[in-house]
Structure formats: structure tokens, C-alpha cells
Tab-separated table of N, CA and C in Angstrom:
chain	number	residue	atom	x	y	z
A	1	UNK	N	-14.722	2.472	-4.994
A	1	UNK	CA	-13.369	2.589	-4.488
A	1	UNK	C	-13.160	3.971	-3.867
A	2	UNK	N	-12.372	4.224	-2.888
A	2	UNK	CA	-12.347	5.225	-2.284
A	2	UNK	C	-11.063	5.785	-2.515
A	3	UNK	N	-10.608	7.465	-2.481
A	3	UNK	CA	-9.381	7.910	-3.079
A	3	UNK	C	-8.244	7.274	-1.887
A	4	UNK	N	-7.432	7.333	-2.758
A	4	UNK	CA	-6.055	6.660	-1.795
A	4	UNK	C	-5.728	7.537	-0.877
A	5	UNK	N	-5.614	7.152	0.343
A	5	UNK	CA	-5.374	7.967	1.801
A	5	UNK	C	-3.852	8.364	1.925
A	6	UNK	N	-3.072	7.737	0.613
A	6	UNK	CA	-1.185	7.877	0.381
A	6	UNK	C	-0.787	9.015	-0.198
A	7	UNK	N	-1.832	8.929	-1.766
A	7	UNK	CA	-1.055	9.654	-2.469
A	7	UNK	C	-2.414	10.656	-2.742
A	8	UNK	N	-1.805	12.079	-3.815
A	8	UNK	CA	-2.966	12.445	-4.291
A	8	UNK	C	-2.859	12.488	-5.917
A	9	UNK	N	-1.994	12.337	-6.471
A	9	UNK	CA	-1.809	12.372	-7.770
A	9	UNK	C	-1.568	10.945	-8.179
A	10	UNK	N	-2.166	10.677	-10.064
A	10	UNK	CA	-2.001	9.593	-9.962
A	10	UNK	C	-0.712	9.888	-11.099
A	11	UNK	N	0.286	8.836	-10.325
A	11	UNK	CA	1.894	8.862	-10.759
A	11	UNK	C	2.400	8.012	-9.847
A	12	UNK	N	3.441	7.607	-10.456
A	12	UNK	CA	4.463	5.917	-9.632
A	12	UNK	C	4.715	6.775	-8.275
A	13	UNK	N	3.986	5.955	-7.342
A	13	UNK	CA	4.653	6.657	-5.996
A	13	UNK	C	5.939	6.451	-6.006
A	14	UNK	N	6.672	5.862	-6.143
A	14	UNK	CA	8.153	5.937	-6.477
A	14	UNK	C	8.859	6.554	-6.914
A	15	UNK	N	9.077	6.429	-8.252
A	15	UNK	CA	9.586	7.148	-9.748
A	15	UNK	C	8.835	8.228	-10.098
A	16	UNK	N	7.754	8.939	-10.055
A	16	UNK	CA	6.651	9.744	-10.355
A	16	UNK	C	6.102	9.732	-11.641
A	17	UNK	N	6.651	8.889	-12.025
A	17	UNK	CA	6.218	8.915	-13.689
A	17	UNK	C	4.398	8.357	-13.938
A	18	UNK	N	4.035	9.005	-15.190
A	18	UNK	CA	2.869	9.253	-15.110
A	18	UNK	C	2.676	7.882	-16.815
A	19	UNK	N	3.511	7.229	-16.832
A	19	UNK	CA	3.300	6.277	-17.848
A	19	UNK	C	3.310	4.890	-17.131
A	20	UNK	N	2.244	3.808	-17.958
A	20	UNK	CA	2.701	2.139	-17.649
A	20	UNK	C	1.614	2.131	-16.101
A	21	UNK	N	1.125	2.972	-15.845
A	21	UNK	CA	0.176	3.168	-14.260
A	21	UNK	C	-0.754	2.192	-13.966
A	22	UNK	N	-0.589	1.090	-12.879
A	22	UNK	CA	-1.386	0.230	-12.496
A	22	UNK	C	-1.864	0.901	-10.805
A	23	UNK	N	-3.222	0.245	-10.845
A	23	UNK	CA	-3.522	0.316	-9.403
A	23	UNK	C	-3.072	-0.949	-8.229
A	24	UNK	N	-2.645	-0.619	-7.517
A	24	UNK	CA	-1.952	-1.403	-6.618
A	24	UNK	C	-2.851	-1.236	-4.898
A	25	UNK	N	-3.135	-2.774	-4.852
A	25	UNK	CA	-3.760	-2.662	-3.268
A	25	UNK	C	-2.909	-3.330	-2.487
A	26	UNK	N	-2.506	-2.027	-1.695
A	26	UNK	CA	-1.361	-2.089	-0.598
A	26	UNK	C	-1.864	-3.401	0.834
A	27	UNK	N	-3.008	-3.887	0.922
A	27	UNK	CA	-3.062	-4.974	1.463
A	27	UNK	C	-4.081	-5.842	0.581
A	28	UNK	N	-3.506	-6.628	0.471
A	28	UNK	CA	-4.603	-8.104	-0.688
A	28	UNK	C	-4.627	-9.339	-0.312
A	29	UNK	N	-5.037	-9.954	-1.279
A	29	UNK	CA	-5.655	-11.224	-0.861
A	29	UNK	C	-7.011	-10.788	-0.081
A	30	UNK	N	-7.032	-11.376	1.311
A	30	UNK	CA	-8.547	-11.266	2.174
A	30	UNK	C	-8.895	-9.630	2.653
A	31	UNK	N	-7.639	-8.921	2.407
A	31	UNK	CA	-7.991	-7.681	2.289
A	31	UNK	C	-8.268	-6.463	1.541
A	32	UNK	N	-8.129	-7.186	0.328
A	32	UNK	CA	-8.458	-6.601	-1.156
A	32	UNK	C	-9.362	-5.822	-0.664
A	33	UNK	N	-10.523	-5.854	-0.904
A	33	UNK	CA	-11.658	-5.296	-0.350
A	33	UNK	C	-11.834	-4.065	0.330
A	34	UNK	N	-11.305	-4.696	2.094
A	34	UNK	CA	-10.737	-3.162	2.703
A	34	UNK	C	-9.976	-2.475	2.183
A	35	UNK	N	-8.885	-2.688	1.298
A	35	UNK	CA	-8.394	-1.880	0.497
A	35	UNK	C	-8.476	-1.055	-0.059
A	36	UNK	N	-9.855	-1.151	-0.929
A	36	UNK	CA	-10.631	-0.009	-1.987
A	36	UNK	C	-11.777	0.605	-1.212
A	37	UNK	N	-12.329	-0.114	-0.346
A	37	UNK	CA	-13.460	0.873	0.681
A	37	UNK	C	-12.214	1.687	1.817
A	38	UNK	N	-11.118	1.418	1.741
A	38	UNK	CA	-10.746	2.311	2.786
A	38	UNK	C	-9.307	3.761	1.840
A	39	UNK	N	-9.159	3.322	0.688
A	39	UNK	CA	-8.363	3.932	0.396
A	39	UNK	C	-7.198	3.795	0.302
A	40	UNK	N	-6.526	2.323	0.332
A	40	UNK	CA	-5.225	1.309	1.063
A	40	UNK	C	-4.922	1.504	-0.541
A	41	UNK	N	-4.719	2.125	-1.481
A	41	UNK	CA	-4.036	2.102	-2.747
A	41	UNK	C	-3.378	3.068	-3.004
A	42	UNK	N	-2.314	2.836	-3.996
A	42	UNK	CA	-1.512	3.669	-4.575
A	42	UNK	C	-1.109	3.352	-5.973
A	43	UNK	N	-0.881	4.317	-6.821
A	43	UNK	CA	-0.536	4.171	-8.503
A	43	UNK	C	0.825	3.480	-8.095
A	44	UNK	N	1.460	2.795	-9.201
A	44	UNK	CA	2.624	2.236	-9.339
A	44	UNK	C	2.982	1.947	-10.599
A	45	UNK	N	4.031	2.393	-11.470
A	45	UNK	CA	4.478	2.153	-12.817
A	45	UNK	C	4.780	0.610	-12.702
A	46	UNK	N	4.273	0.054	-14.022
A	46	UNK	CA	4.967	-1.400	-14.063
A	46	UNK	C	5.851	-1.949	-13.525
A	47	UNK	N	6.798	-1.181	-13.817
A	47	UNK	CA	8.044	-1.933	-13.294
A	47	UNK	C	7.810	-1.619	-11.265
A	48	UNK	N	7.867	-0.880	-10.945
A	48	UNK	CA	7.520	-0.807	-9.250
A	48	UNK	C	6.564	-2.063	-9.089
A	49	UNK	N	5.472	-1.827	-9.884
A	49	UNK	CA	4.346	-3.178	-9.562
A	49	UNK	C	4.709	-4.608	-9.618
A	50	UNK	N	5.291	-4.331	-10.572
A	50	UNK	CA	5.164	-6.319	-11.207
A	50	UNK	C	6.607	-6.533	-11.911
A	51	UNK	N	7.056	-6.072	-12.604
A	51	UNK	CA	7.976	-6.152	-13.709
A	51	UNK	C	9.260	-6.297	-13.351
A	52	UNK	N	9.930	-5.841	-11.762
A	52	UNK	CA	11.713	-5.883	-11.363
A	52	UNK	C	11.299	-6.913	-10.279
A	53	UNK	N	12.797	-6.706	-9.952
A	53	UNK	CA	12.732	-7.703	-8.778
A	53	UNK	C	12.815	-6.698	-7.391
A	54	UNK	N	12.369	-5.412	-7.936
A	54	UNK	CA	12.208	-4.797	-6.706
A	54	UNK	C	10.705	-4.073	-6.018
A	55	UNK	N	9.619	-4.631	-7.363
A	55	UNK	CA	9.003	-4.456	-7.539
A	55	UNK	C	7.918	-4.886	-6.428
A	56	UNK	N	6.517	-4.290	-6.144
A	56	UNK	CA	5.793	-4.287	-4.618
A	56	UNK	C	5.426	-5.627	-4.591
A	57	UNK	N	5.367	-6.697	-6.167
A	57	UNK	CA	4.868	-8.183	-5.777
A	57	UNK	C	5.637	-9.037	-5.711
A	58	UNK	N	6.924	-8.364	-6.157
A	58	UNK	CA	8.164	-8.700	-5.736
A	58	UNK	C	9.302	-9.247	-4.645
A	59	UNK	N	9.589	-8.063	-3.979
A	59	UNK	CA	10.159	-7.513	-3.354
A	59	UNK	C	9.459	-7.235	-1.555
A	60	UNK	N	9.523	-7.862	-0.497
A	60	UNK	CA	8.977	-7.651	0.679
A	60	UNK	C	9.874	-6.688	1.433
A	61	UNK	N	10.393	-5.846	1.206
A	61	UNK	CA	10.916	-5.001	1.937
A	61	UNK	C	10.144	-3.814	0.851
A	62	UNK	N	9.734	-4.051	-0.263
A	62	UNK	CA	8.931	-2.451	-1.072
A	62	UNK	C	7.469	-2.524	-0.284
A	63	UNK	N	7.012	-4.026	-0.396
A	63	UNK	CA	5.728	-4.493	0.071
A	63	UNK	C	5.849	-3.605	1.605
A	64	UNK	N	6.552	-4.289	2.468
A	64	UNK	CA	6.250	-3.021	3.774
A	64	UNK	C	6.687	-2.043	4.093
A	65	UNK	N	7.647	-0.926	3.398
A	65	UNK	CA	7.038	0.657	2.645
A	65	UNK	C	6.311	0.919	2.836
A	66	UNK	N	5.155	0.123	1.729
A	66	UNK	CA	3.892	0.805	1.399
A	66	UNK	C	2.828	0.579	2.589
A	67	UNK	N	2.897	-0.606	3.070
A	67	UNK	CA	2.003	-1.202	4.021
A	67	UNK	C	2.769	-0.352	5.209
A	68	UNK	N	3.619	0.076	5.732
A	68	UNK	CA	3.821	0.596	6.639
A	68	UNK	C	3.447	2.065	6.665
A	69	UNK	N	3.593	2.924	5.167
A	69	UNK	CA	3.143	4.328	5.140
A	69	UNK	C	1.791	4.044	5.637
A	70	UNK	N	1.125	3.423	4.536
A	70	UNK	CA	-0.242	3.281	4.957
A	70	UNK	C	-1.154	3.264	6.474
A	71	UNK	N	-0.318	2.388	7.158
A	71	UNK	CA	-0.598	2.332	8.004
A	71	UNK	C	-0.450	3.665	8.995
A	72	UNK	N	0.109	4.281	9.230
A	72	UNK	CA	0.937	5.410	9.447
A	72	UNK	C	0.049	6.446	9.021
A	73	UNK	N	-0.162	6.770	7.778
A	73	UNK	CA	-1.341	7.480	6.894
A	73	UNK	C	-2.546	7.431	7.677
A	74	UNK	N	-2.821	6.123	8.271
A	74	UNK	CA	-4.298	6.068	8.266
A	74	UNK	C	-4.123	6.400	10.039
A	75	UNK	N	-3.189	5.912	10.689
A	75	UNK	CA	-3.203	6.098	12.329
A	75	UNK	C	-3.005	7.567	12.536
A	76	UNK	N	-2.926	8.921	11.540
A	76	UNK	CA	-3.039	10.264	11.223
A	76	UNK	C	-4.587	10.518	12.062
A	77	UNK	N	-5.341	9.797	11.528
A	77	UNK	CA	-6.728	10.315	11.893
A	77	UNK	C	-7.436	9.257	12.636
A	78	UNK	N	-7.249	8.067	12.723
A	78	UNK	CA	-7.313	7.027	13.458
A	78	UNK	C	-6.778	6.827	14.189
A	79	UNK	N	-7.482	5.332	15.298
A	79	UNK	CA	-6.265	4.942	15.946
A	79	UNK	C	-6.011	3.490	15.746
A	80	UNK	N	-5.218	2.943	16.188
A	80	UNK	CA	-4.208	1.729	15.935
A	80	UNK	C	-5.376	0.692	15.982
A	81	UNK	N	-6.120	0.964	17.274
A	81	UNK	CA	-7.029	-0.200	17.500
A	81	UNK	C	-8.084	-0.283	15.781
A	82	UNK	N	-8.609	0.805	15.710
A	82	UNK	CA	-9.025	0.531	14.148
A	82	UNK	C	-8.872	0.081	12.920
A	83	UNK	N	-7.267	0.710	12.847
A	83	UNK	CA	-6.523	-0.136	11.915
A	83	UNK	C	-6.634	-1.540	12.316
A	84	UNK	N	-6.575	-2.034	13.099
A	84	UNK	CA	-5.997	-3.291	13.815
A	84	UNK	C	-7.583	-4.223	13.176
A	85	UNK	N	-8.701	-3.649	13.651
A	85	UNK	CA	-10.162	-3.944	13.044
A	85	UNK	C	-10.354	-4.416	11.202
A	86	UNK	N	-9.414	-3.890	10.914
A	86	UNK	CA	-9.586	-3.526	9.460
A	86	UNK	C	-8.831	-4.224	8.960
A	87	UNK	N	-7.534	-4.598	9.365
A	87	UNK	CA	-6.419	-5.194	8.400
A	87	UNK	C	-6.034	-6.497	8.988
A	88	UNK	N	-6.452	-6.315	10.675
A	88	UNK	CA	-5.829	-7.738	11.727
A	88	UNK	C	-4.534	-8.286	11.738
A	89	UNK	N	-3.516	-7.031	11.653
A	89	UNK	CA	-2.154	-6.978	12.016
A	89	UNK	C	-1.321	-5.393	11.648
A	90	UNK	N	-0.475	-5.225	12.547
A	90	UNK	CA	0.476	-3.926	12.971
A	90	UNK	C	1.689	-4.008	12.349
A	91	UNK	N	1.686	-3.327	11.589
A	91	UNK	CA	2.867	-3.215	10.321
A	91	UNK	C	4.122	-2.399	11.049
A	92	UNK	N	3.452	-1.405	11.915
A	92	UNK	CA	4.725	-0.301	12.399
A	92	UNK	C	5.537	-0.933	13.846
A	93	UNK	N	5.459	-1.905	13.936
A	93	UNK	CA	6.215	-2.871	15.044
A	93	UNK	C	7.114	-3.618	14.558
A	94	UNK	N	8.198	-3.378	15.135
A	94	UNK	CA	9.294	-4.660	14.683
A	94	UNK	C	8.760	-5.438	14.890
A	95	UNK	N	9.448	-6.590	13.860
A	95	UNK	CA	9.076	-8.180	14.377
A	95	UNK	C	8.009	-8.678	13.732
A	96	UNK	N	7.279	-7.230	13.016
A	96	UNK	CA	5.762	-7.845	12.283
A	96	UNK	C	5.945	-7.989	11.035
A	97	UNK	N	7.193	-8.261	10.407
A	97	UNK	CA	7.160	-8.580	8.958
A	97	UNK	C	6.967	-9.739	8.401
């Protein structure tokens, strides 16, 4: 797994709290994978993860937050077309939710 390209500490990107800490892959399912070879993760306290209803497996407006920093994060040193290689859709465009 590769360090998360989001955050650098591990604590609820949210809340910052350093208790209840799951790893969370900011794109999953068929992209699980690219996820951890590229660094697409971030810590998340229970409740952010799984547990509210506002929570990232929750909640699709927390879900593209994260998928949108990320994306954003990674077009820092990249470019779009790469991302685009890697994930096979553009998070920072209206209309792409």
C-alpha cells in the first residue's frame, strides 16, 4: 500500500480524532486496488466511515469530498489525462456525480 497522497497523519480527516481509525479507499469496488498502489486513502473515525448517516459509505455528497480532494491532490503533480487512466472518470466537473 502506498502512503495516502491526502493526508499525512493518521487521524479522522474530518474530526481529527485519533480513536475508532479505519482505513478508507476513497475509490472502491474495481478500483480498490488503484487505491492502495496509488495512495487514494485516508484514515476515517467510525462514525465518518460507516456508523452516521453522514458517513463516506453513507452519505454521497462526503463520498465526493474525498474523491474530489483526491483527485485534485493527485492533478498537483499529474495530469488529468492520468488520473483519467487510473480511475476512468473526472470527479472535478459538474455533472460527474
Amino acid at each position: 500500500m502506498a502512503e495516502s497522497i491526502v493526508q499525512e497523519k493518521k487521524e479522522c480527516i474530518f474530526c481529527k480524532t485519533t480513536q475508532d481509525l479505519e482505513y478508507h479507499h476513497i475509490y472502491f469496488g474495481r478500483n480498490r486496488k488503484v487505491s492502495d498502489e496509488n495512495g487514494f486513502t485516508v484514515w476515517l473515525c467510525r462514525y465518518h466511515h460507516r456508523d452516521s448517516r453522514l458517513s463516506a459509505h453513507q452519505d454521497r455528497k462526503t463520498d465526493l469530498i474525498l474523491k474530489r480532494l483526491c483527485q485534485a491532490m493527485f492533478e498537483l503533480e499529474h495530469s488529468r489525462e492520468d488520473f483519467m487512466k487510473l480511475i476512468g472518470r473526472n470527479y472535478l466537473e459538474e455533472g460527474n456525480e
